[in-house]
Amino acid sequence: MDIQEYFSLVFTDYTLRTITLGTAILGAVTGMLGSFAVLRKQSLLGDAISHAALPGIAISFLITGAKDSNTLLLGALVSGLIGTFWIRGIITKTHLKSDTALGLILSLFFGFGMLLLTFIQKQPNANQAGLDKYLFGQAATLVESDVWMMAIVTGICLFVLLLFWKEFKILLFDKEYAKTLGFNTKAIDILITSFIVLAIVLGLQTVGVVLMSAMLLAPAAAARQWTNSLATMVFLAAIFGAFSGVFGTAISASQNNLSTGPVIVLVAAVFVLFSFIFSPSRGLLFKQIRFIKNRRDLELHKTLAFMYHIAESHDNISHPHEIKILNGFQGYTKGTLKKLVEKNYVTLKGSTWSLTHEGFKSALNLYNQLTKNDE
Amino acid sequence: MKQKIAVQVDDLTVAYNYKPVLWDIDLEIPEGVLMAIVGPNGAGKSTLIKSILGILKPIAGSVTIYGKPYKKQRSLVAYVPQKGSVDWDFPTTALDVVMMGTYGSLGWIKRPRQKEKKASLEALEKVGMLAFKSRQISQLSGGQQQRIFLARALVQDASIYFMDEPFQGVDATTEIAIINILKELRKAGKTVVVVHHDLQTVPEYFDWVTFLNVKKIATGPVKDIFNDNNLTKTYGINYKVSVQE
């Protein structure tokens, strides 16, 4: 199946439609919430939460023996929340920095989860197969009820976001100030963190424990490059996330043996890369172009000013001078001289140059502008 | 005439770990003064303000604003945190930051409307930043960012203003602009408390001063207590400040 075929089938084929919808919704909700994680400088929180969810899946299976995703993800939610609040506890109660706390909880919970998974796999029970899909995710196992679940959570999340928009914003920007205004910052904090945990847990089945944090961070990091408004950033992150989901699914469905989760993450990474390079205000490309252009302009102005100084001492401003005398001037290049000729500021004759009236005037203006700026 | 007491601090003790940062502070801030809190680094100046504002929880002691606990008097108090306490790369505009000053009176869920926007624009104008209202905050200079923070506090329309080093890293023009606003606030009967570092300017800017170094060394009118004796007690070295008379 090629990509074209995929897009013609996506509206009719049940499996494709389910997976595409699921990954799109997942990408949207994680992108949205990821913006908050990124702006709070808690980028690694997502990674810690997703890893912390693993033992919950295993324990949930051991207790109930069930394999349906909702039961297992409930376990993931519980252990994800426990991990998160332990991280908070470690940060507030000890002197450890947040990266240490995150790393500690991440590896501790993940190690415990792996231990349980191995234990389960050794059990003489045919039912255990498939738990390891939560490690790397398996979008193909999504069914309609999973998608409904995602849609409902996303809807609630959107509602809460709109309702407490002002509170979230002030918490993100200036927590202590928010506190002096009388907002219960702890409650807002818990609310937003809980939603982040919820979104991550929802994605475990599709993208898996290991790669889940990329879903949270990549769309948000890409979105930040394009805007200076929080609302636009959250909206763009949701769009990027959703498109990563759709394109990722399309690519993996059109090729054999391409696992959906990793492809989605790679598509999201392409969004990030593209944004880092091509964003007009923050992108590397335009920054470099602006830098070079600025430098050129300065070189040009400096050379012109130098010429002006020389011409000034003569009665006739267009009196010809040897090009050689420019060589001693830092910032003069053949290129700048050519540019000046093109602009009709300077005329060349043999090995001499002379300033035109236009060039003299523009150099004078430059001078007045500079002295004005100094005031 | 006895002045009303705006802020009363009793037996305040604050500690982060074992070592107390503030020890047994008793402090009365009379209404209508422009007060500097001075002291060496680590003296607990910011901690004192944060404890009064309920950001930090003291180990012991109490704080009242016009005789009532802070929680009941929030609307009377505005706060200007240290400029470095937030991430200025946050995706928002100058006007948006100033509007945050209206969030407190709005309460939960309610969004700022025209009235709040108008008040915020007026505050921006007061600090001379109206032209920058749509500017992304990372593109403002340090002094401009400080003015934005001041505008955010002004929009709260409070009776008491607490400011944490508002002159840090700002140029002379901004410093003068800020001190003029503070003097205007005092003229309007407001109480202003400023954590301040530049001892030379204390007599010029302020009429009240508190010397702090974990303990309270002295508090009172600048003309009575701003002297070498108290400075030496606070800073631990022989401190001589030339007071222009």
PDB file of N, CA, C and O in Angstrom, chain B residues 24-87:
ATOM      1  N   ASP B  24      13.515  36.238  65.065  1.00  0.00           N
ATOM      2  CA  ASP B  24      12.795  37.049  66.038  1.00  0.00           C
ATOM      3  C   ASP B  24      12.616  38.506  65.604  1.00  0.00           C
ATOM      4  O   ASP B  24      12.984  39.425  66.322  1.00  0.00           O
ATOM      5  N   ILE B  25      12.066  38.671  64.412  1.00  0.00           N
ATOM      6  CA  ILE B  25      11.925  40.026  63.889  1.00  0.00           C
ATOM      7  C   ILE B  25      10.647  40.682  64.424  1.00  0.00           C
ATOM      8  O   ILE B  25       9.554  40.122  64.303  1.00  0.00           O
ATOM      9  N   ASP B  26      10.806  41.818  65.032  1.00  0.00           N
ATOM     10  CA  ASP B  26       9.659  42.682  65.360  1.00  0.00           C
ATOM     11  C   ASP B  26       9.785  43.922  64.504  1.00  0.00           C
ATOM     12  O   ASP B  26      10.840  44.559  64.496  1.00  0.00           O
ATOM     13  N   LEU B  27       8.735  44.240  63.790  1.00  0.00           N
ATOM     14  CA  LEU B  27       8.852  45.373  62.883  1.00  0.00           C
ATOM     15  C   LEU B  27       7.496  46.039  62.712  1.00  0.00           C
ATOM     16  O   LEU B  27       6.487  45.372  62.521  1.00  0.00           O
ATOM     17  N   GLU B  28       7.505  47.348  62.818  1.00  0.00           N
ATOM     18  CA  GLU B  28       6.290  48.098  62.528  1.00  0.00           C
ATOM     19  C   GLU B  28       6.572  49.003  61.342  1.00  0.00           C
ATOM     20  O   GLU B  28       7.546  49.747  61.349  1.00  0.00           O
ATOM     21  N   ILE B  29       5.741  48.907  60.332  1.00  0.00           N
ATOM     22  CA  ILE B  29       5.891  49.801  59.186  1.00  0.00           C
ATOM     23  C   ILE B  29       4.736  50.787  59.212  1.00  0.00           C
ATOM     24  O   ILE B  29       3.587  50.400  59.015  1.00  0.00           O
ATOM     25  N   PRO B  30       5.033  52.066  59.488  1.00  0.00           N
ATOM     26  CA  PRO B  30       3.945  53.044  59.575  1.00  0.00           C
ATOM     27  C   PRO B  30       3.354  53.328  58.193  1.00  0.00           C
ATOM     28  O   PRO B  30       4.041  53.195  57.183  1.00  0.00           O
ATOM     29  N   GLU B  31       2.107  53.712  58.188  1.00  0.00           N
ATOM     30  CA  GLU B  31       1.445  54.037  56.932  1.00  0.00           C
ATOM     31  C   GLU B  31       2.102  55.249  56.274  1.00  0.00           C
ATOM     32  O   GLU B  31       2.496  56.189  56.954  1.00  0.00           O
ATOM     33  N   GLY B  32       2.243  55.178  54.955  1.00  0.00           N
ATOM     34  CA  GLY B  32       2.686  56.339  54.204  1.00  0.00           C
ATOM     35  C   GLY B  32       4.174  56.557  54.144  1.00  0.00           C
ATOM     36  O   GLY B  32       4.617  57.595  53.663  1.00  0.00           O
ATOM     37  N   VAL B  33       4.974  55.585  54.585  1.00  0.00           N
ATOM     38  CA  VAL B  33       6.421  55.781  54.486  1.00  0.00           C
ATOM     39  C   VAL B  33       6.940  55.138  53.201  1.00  0.00           C
ATOM     40  O   VAL B  33       6.307  54.272  52.612  1.00  0.00           O
ATOM     41  N   LEU B  34       8.108  55.632  52.799  1.00  0.00           N
ATOM     42  CA  LEU B  34       8.849  55.021  51.696  1.00  0.00           C
ATOM     43  C   LEU B  34      10.094  54.424  52.342  1.00  0.00           C
ATOM     44  O   LEU B  34      11.018  55.144  52.703  1.00  0.00           O
ATOM     45  N   MET B  35      10.027  53.100  52.574  1.00  0.00           N
ATOM     46  CA  MET B  35      11.036  52.474  53.419  1.00  0.00           C
ATOM     47  C   MET B  35      12.007  51.595  52.638  1.00  0.00           C
ATOM     48  O   MET B  35      11.605  50.817  51.786  1.00  0.00           O
ATOM     49  N   ALA B  36      13.284  51.724  52.978  1.00  0.00           N
ATOM     50  CA  ALA B  36      14.294  50.829  52.408  1.00  0.00           C
ATOM     51  C   ALA B  36      14.618  49.753  53.432  1.00  0.00           C
ATOM     52  O   ALA B  36      14.706  50.031  54.623  1.00  0.00           O
ATOM     53  N   ILE B  37      14.760  48.514  52.959  1.00  0.00           N
ATOM     54  CA  ILE B  37      15.310  47.467  53.804  1.00  0.00           C
ATOM     55  C   ILE B  37      16.732  47.233  53.318  1.00  0.00           C
ATOM     56  O   ILE B  37      16.940  46.889  52.160  1.00  0.00           O
ATOM     57  N   VAL B  38      17.706  47.489  54.189  1.00  0.00           N
ATOM     58  CA  VAL B  38      19.091  47.299  53.787  1.00  0.00           C
ATOM     59  C   VAL B  38      19.764  46.257  54.663  1.00  0.00           C
ATOM     60  O   VAL B  38      19.335  45.999  55.795  1.00  0.00           O
ATOM     61  N   GLY B  39      20.804  45.665  54.105  1.00  0.00           N
ATOM     62  CA  GLY B  39      21.553  44.653  54.835  1.00  0.00           C
ATOM     63  C   GLY B  39      22.423  43.900  53.864  1.00  0.00           C
ATOM     64  O   GLY B  39      22.195  43.966  52.656  1.00  0.00           O
ATOM     65  N   PRO B  40      23.424  43.175  54.364  1.00  0.00           N
ATOM     66  CA  PRO B  40      24.327  42.462  53.457  1.00  0.00           C
ATOM     67  C   PRO B  40      23.624  41.292  52.761  1.00  0.00           C
ATOM     68  O   PRO B  40      22.500  40.949  53.102  1.00  0.00           O
ATOM     69  N   ASN B  41      24.297  40.683  51.795  1.00  0.00           N
ATOM     70  CA  ASN B  41      23.760  39.498  51.144  1.00  0.00           C
ATOM     71  C   ASN B  41      23.495  38.409  52.184  1.00  0.00           C
ATOM     72  O   ASN B  41      24.282  38.209  53.092  1.00  0.00           O
ATOM     73  N   GLY B  42      22.381  37.722  52.041  1.00  0.00           N
ATOM     74  CA  GLY B  42      22.061  36.661  52.978  1.00  0.00           C
ATOM     75  C   GLY B  42      21.498  37.169  54.288  1.00  0.00           C
ATOM     76  O   GLY B  42      21.353  36.415  55.246  1.00  0.00           O
ATOM     77  N   ALA B  43      21.176  38.453  54.339  1.00  0.00           N
ATOM     78  CA  ALA B  43      20.659  39.024  55.581  1.00  0.00           C
ATOM     79  C   ALA B  43      19.186  38.694  55.777  1.00  0.00           C
ATOM     80  O   ALA B  43      18.632  38.895  56.847  1.00  0.00           O
ATOM     81  N   GLY B  44      18.543  38.178  54.731  1.00  0.00           N
ATOM     82  CA  GLY B  44      17.135  37.806  54.844  1.00  0.00           C
ATOM     83  C   GLY B  44      16.171  38.885  54.385  1.00  0.00           C
ATOM     84  O   GLY B  44      15.003  38.860  54.749  1.00  0.00           O
ATOM     85  N   LYS B  45      16.657  39.817  53.564  1.00  0.00           N
ATOM     86  CA  LYS B  45      15.783  40.911  53.121  1.00  0.00           C
ATOM     87  C   LYS B  45      14.616  40.399  52.269  1.00  0.00           C
ATOM     88  O   LYS B  45      13.455  40.704  52.542  1.00  0.00           O
ATOM     89  N   SER B  46      14.960  39.614  51.241  1.00  0.00           N
ATOM     90  CA  SER B  46      13.904  39.059  50.393  1.00  0.00           C
ATOM     91  C   SER B  46      13.018  38.112  51.192  1.00  0.00           C
ATOM     92  O   SER B  46      11.795  38.092  51.024  1.00  0.00           O
ATOM     93  N   THR B  47      13.657  37.355  52.073  1.00  0.00           N
ATOM     94  CA  THR B  47      12.909  36.409  52.894  1.00  0.00           C
ATOM     95  C   THR B  47      11.881  37.133  53.751  1.00  0.00           C
ATOM     96  O   THR B  47      10.750  36.660  53.918  1.00  0.00           O
ATOM     97  N   LEU B  48      12.273  38.287  54.275  1.00  0.00           N
ATOM     98  CA  LEU B  48      11.342  39.055  55.105  1.00  0.00           C
ATOM     99  C   LEU B  48      10.103  39.436  54.289  1.00  0.00           C
ATOM    100  O   LEU B  48       8.962  39.242  54.722  1.00  0.00           O
ATOM    101  N   ILE B  49      10.329  39.964  53.097  1.00  0.00           N
ATOM    102  CA  ILE B  49       9.202  40.350  52.243  1.00  0.00           C
ATOM    103  C   ILE B  49       8.343  39.143  51.899  1.00  0.00           C
ATOM    104  O   ILE B  49       7.114  39.170  52.012  1.00  0.00           O
ATOM    105  N   LYS B  50       8.996  38.055  51.508  1.00  0.00           N
ATOM    106  CA  LYS B  50       8.253  36.857  51.115  1.00  0.00           C
ATOM    107  C   LYS B  50       7.467  36.275  52.279  1.00  0.00           C
ATOM    108  O   LYS B  50       6.392  35.694  52.088  1.00  0.00           O
ATOM    109  N   SER B  51       8.001  36.418  53.477  1.00  0.00           N
ATOM    110  CA  SER B  51       7.270  35.907  54.642  1.00  0.00           C
ATOM    111  C   SER B  51       6.061  36.782  54.943  1.00  0.00           C
ATOM    112  O   SER B  51       4.999  36.283  55.312  1.00  0.00           O
ATOM    113  N   ILE B  52       6.238  38.086  54.779  1.00  0.00           N
ATOM    114  CA  ILE B  52       5.106  38.980  55.008  1.00  0.00           C
ATOM    115  C   ILE B  52       3.996  38.672  54.006  1.00  0.00           C
ATOM    116  O   ILE B  52       2.811  38.673  54.336  1.00  0.00           O
ATOM    117  N   LEU B  53       4.393  38.352  52.771  1.00  0.00           N
ATOM    118  CA  LEU B  53       3.422  38.105  51.706  1.00  0.00           C
ATOM    119  C   LEU B  53       2.881  36.678  51.698  1.00  0.00           C
ATOM    120  O   LEU B  53       2.091  36.323  50.840  1.00  0.00           O
ATOM    121  N   GLY B  54       3.338  35.866  52.629  1.00  0.00           N
ATOM    122  CA  GLY B  54       2.810  34.509  52.717  1.00  0.00           C
ATOM    123  C   GLY B  54       3.352  33.557  51.668  1.00  0.00           C
ATOM    124  O   GLY B  54       2.835  32.460  51.494  1.00  0.00           O
ATOM    125  N   ILE B  55       4.405  33.971  50.945  1.00  0.00           N
ATOM    126  CA  ILE B  55       5.010  33.047  49.984  1.00  0.00           C
ATOM    127  C   ILE B  55       5.808  31.995  50.745  1.00  0.00           C
ATOM    128  O   ILE B  55       5.815  30.825  50.393  1.00  0.00           O
ATOM    129  N   LEU B  56       6.469  32.429  51.819  1.00  0.00           N
ATOM    130  CA  LEU B  56       7.211  31.507  52.664  1.00  0.00           C
ATOM    131  C   LEU B  56       6.469  31.336  53.978  1.00  0.00           C
ATOM    132  O   LEU B  56       5.815  32.249  54.469  1.00  0.00           O
ATOM    133  N   LYS B  57       6.602  30.131  54.516  1.00  0.00           N
ATOM    134  CA  LYS B  57       5.927  29.869  55.777  1.00  0.00           C
ATOM    135  C   LYS B  57       6.924  30.056  56.913  1.00  0.00           C
ATOM    136  O   LYS B  57       7.945  29.368  56.967  1.00  0.00           O
ATOM    137  N   PRO B  58       6.666  30.977  57.818  1.00  0.00           N
ATOM    138  CA  PRO B  58       7.594  31.162  58.930  1.00  0.00           C
ATOM    139  C   PRO B  58       7.485  30.019  59.950  1.00  0.00           C
ATOM    140  O   PRO B  58       6.467  29.340  60.021  1.00  0.00           O
ATOM    141  N   ILE B  59       8.574  29.836  60.714  1.00  0.00           N
ATOM    142  CA  ILE B  59       8.551  28.827  61.779  1.00  0.00           C
ATOM    143  C   ILE B  59       7.745  29.354  62.958  1.00  0.00           C
ATOM    144  O   ILE B  59       7.010  28.632  63.613  1.00  0.00           O
ATOM    145  N   ALA B  60       7.892  30.647  63.199  1.00  0.00           N
ATOM    146  CA  ALA B  60       7.146  31.245  64.302  1.00  0.00           C
ATOM    147  C   ALA B  60       6.864  32.702  63.972  1.00  0.00           C
ATOM    148  O   ALA B  60       7.490  33.280  63.092  1.00  0.00           O
ATOM    149  N   GLY B  61       5.929  33.256  64.679  1.00  0.00           N
ATOM    150  CA  GLY B  61       5.670  34.673  64.521  1.00  0.00           C
ATOM    151  C   GLY B  61       4.415  34.949  63.723  1.00  0.00           C
ATOM    152  O   GLY B  61       3.780  34.045  63.181  1.00  0.00           O
ATOM    153  N   SER B  62       4.058  36.228  63.672  1.00  0.00           N
ATOM    154  CA  SER B  62       2.840  36.582  62.950  1.00  0.00           C
ATOM    155  C   SER B  62       3.020  37.892  62.201  1.00  0.00           C
ATOM    156  O   SER B  62       3.871  38.714  62.532  1.00  0.00           O
ATOM    157  N   VAL B  63       2.225  38.041  61.157  1.00  0.00           N
ATOM    158  CA  VAL B  63       2.249  39.251  60.344  1.00  0.00           C
ATOM    159  C   VAL B  63       0.823  39.748  60.211  1.00  0.00           C
ATOM    160  O   VAL B  63      -0.084  38.967  59.932  1.00  0.00           O
ATOM    161  N   THR B  64       0.618  41.033  60.431  1.00  0.00           N
ATOM    162  CA  THR B  64      -0.712  41.585  60.159  1.00  0.00           C
ATOM    163  C   THR B  64      -0.596  42.810  59.273  1.00  0.00           C
ATOM    164  O   THR B  64       0.375  43.561  59.334  1.00  0.00           O
ATOM    165  N   ILE B  65      -1.597  42.951  58.416  1.00  0.00           N
ATOM    166  CA  ILE B  65      -1.693  44.113  57.543  1.00  0.00           C
ATOM    167  C   ILE B  65      -2.894  44.911  58.046  1.00  0.00           C
ATOM    168  O   ILE B  65      -4.011  44.389  58.042  1.00  0.00           O
ATOM    169  N   TYR B  66      -2.679  46.106  58.466  1.00  0.00           N
ATOM    170  CA  TYR B  66      -3.735  46.916  59.085  1.00  0.00           C
ATOM    171  C   TYR B  66      -4.537  46.096  60.104  1.00  0.00           C
ATOM    172  O   TYR B  66      -5.761  46.094  60.103  1.00  0.00           O
ATOM    173  N   GLY B  67      -3.786  45.363  60.943  1.00  0.00           N
ATOM    174  CA  GLY B  67      -4.418  44.660  62.053  1.00  0.00           C
ATOM    175  C   GLY B  67      -5.038  43.323  61.721  1.00  0.00           C
ATOM    176  O   GLY B  67      -5.543  42.638  62.622  1.00  0.00           O
ATOM    177  N   LYS B  68      -5.053  42.953  60.440  1.00  0.00           N
ATOM    178  CA  LYS B  68      -5.657  41.660  60.101  1.00  0.00           C
ATOM    179  C   LYS B  68      -4.634  40.790  59.379  1.00  0.00           C
ATOM    180  O   LYS B  68      -3.712  41.317  58.767  1.00  0.00           O
ATOM    181  N   PRO B  69      -4.804  39.463  59.429  1.00  0.00           N
ATOM    182  CA  PRO B  69      -3.842  38.604  58.739  1.00  0.00           C
ATOM    183  C   PRO B  69      -3.829  38.864  57.231  1.00  0.00           C
ATOM    184  O   PRO B  69      -4.819  39.305  56.650  1.00  0.00           O
ATOM    185  N   TYR B  70      -2.696  38.569  56.631  1.00  0.00           N
ATOM    186  CA  TYR B  70      -2.484  38.871  55.211  1.00  0.00           C
ATOM    187  C   TYR B  70      -3.575  38.290  54.317  1.00  0.00           C
ATOM    188  O   TYR B  70      -4.029  38.933  53.376  1.00  0.00           O
ATOM    189  N   LYS B  71      -3.977  37.061  54.626  1.00  0.00           N
ATOM    190  CA  LYS B  71      -4.956  36.377  53.775  1.00  0.00           C
ATOM    191  C   LYS B  71      -6.226  37.195  53.584  1.00  0.00           C
ATOM    192  O   LYS B  71      -6.882  37.103  52.547  1.00  0.00           O
ATOM    193  N   LYS B  72      -6.576  37.984  54.619  1.00  0.00           N
ATOM    194  CA  LYS B  72      -7.809  38.769  54.521  1.00  0.00           C
ATOM    195  C   LYS B  72      -7.567  40.130  53.880  1.00  0.00           C
ATOM    196  O   LYS B  72      -8.502  40.863  53.604  1.00  0.00           O
ATOM    197  N   GLN B  73      -6.291  40.483  53.689  1.00  0.00           N
ATOM    198  CA  GLN B  73      -5.980  41.834  53.221  1.00  0.00           C
ATOM    199  C   GLN B  73      -5.251  41.845  51.894  1.00  0.00           C
ATOM    200  O   GLN B  73      -4.622  42.847  51.546  1.00  0.00           O
ATOM    201  N   ARG B  74      -5.317  40.732  51.187  1.00  0.00           N
ATOM    202  CA  ARG B  74      -4.572  40.615  49.942  1.00  0.00           C
ATOM    203  C   ARG B  74      -4.750  41.807  49.004  1.00  0.00           C
ATOM    204  O   ARG B  74      -3.809  42.276  48.386  1.00  0.00           O
ATOM    205  N   SER B  75      -6.006  42.270  48.901  1.00  0.00           N
ATOM    206  CA  SER B  75      -6.291  43.317  47.909  1.00  0.00           C
ATOM    207  C   SER B  75      -5.578  44.621  48.254  1.00  0.00           C
ATOM    208  O   SER B  75      -5.481  45.514  47.425  1.00  0.00           O
ATOM    209  N   LEU B  76      -5.058  44.724  49.484  1.00  0.00           N
ATOM    210  CA  LEU B  76      -4.377  45.958  49.883  1.00  0.00           C
ATOM    211  C   LEU B  76      -2.889  45.922  49.560  1.00  0.00           C
ATOM    212  O   LEU B  76      -2.193  46.912  49.739  1.00  0.00           O
ATOM    213  N   VAL B  77      -2.417  44.758  49.109  1.00  0.00           N
ATOM    214  CA  VAL B  77      -0.970  44.576  48.984  1.00  0.00           C
ATOM    215  C   VAL B  77      -0.577  44.222  47.558  1.00  0.00           C
ATOM    216  O   VAL B  77      -1.230  43.406  46.911  1.00  0.00           O
ATOM    217  N   ALA B  78       0.485  44.864  47.061  1.00  0.00           N
ATOM    218  CA  ALA B  78       1.034  44.516  45.744  1.00  0.00           C
ATOM    219  C   ALA B  78       2.503  44.152  45.894  1.00  0.00           C
ATOM    220  O   ALA B  78       3.182  44.643  46.795  1.00  0.00           O
ATOM    221  N   TYR B  79       2.977  43.317  44.979  1.00  0.00           N
ATOM    222  CA  TYR B  79       4.326  42.771  45.104  1.00  0.00           C
ATOM    223  C   TYR B  79       5.072  42.895  43.782  1.00  0.00           C
ATOM    224  O   TYR B  79       4.543  42.578  42.726  1.00  0.00           O
ATOM    225  N   VAL B  80       6.299  43.381  43.859  1.00  0.00           N
ATOM    226  CA  VAL B  80       7.175  43.399  42.694  1.00  0.00           C
ATOM    227  C   VAL B  80       8.350  42.469  42.986  1.00  0.00           C
ATOM    228  O   VAL B  80       9.246  42.817  43.740  1.00  0.00           O
ATOM    229  N   PRO B  81       8.330  41.263  42.416  1.00  0.00           N
ATOM    230  CA  PRO B  81       9.417  40.327  42.708  1.00  0.00           C
ATOM    231  C   PRO B  81      10.717  40.750  42.028  1.00  0.00           C
ATOM    232  O   PRO B  81      10.729  41.676  41.220  1.00  0.00           O
ATOM    233  N   GLN B  82      11.789  40.054  42.358  1.00  0.00           N
ATOM    234  CA  GLN B  82      13.054  40.304  41.666  1.00  0.00           C
ATOM    235  C   GLN B  82      12.890  39.969  40.194  1.00  0.00           C
ATOM    236  O   GLN B  82      12.264  38.971  39.852  1.00  0.00           O
ATOM    237  N   LYS B  83      13.473  40.796  39.382  1.00  0.00           N
ATOM    238  CA  LYS B  83      13.348  40.625  37.936  1.00  0.00           C
ATOM    239  C   LYS B  83      13.834  39.248  37.500  1.00  0.00           C
ATOM    240  O   LYS B  83      13.287  38.634  36.596  1.00  0.00           O
ATOM    241  N   GLY B  84      14.880  38.767  38.149  1.00  0.00           N
ATOM    242  CA  GLY B  84      15.471  37.494  37.743  1.00  0.00           C
ATOM    243  C   GLY B  84      14.677  36.270  38.161  1.00  0.00           C
ATOM    244  O   GLY B  84      15.064  35.153  37.860  1.00  0.00           O
ATOM    245  N   SER B  85      13.549  36.479  38.834  1.00  0.00           N
ATOM    246  CA  SER B  85      12.816  35.326  39.358  1.00  0.00           C
ATOM    247  C   SER B  85      11.939  34.656  38.317  1.00  0.00           C
ATOM    248  O   SER B  85      11.376  33.603  38.558  1.00  0.00           O
ATOM    249  N   VAL B  86      11.792  35.263  37.145  1.00  0.00           N
ATOM    250  CA  VAL B  86      10.960  34.637  36.112  1.00  0.00           C
ATOM    251  C   VAL B  86      11.763  34.455  34.826  1.00  0.00           C
ATOM    252  O   VAL B  86      12.827  35.049  34.654  1.00  0.00           O
ATOM    253  N   ASP B  87      11.209  33.639  33.936  1.00  0.00           N
ATOM    254  CA  ASP B  87      11.833  33.391  32.651  1.00  0.00           C
ATOM    255  C   ASP B  87      11.283  34.396  31.645  1.00  0.00           C
ATOM    256  O   ASP B  87      10.116  34.335  31.273  1.00  0.00           O
TER     257      ASP B  87
END
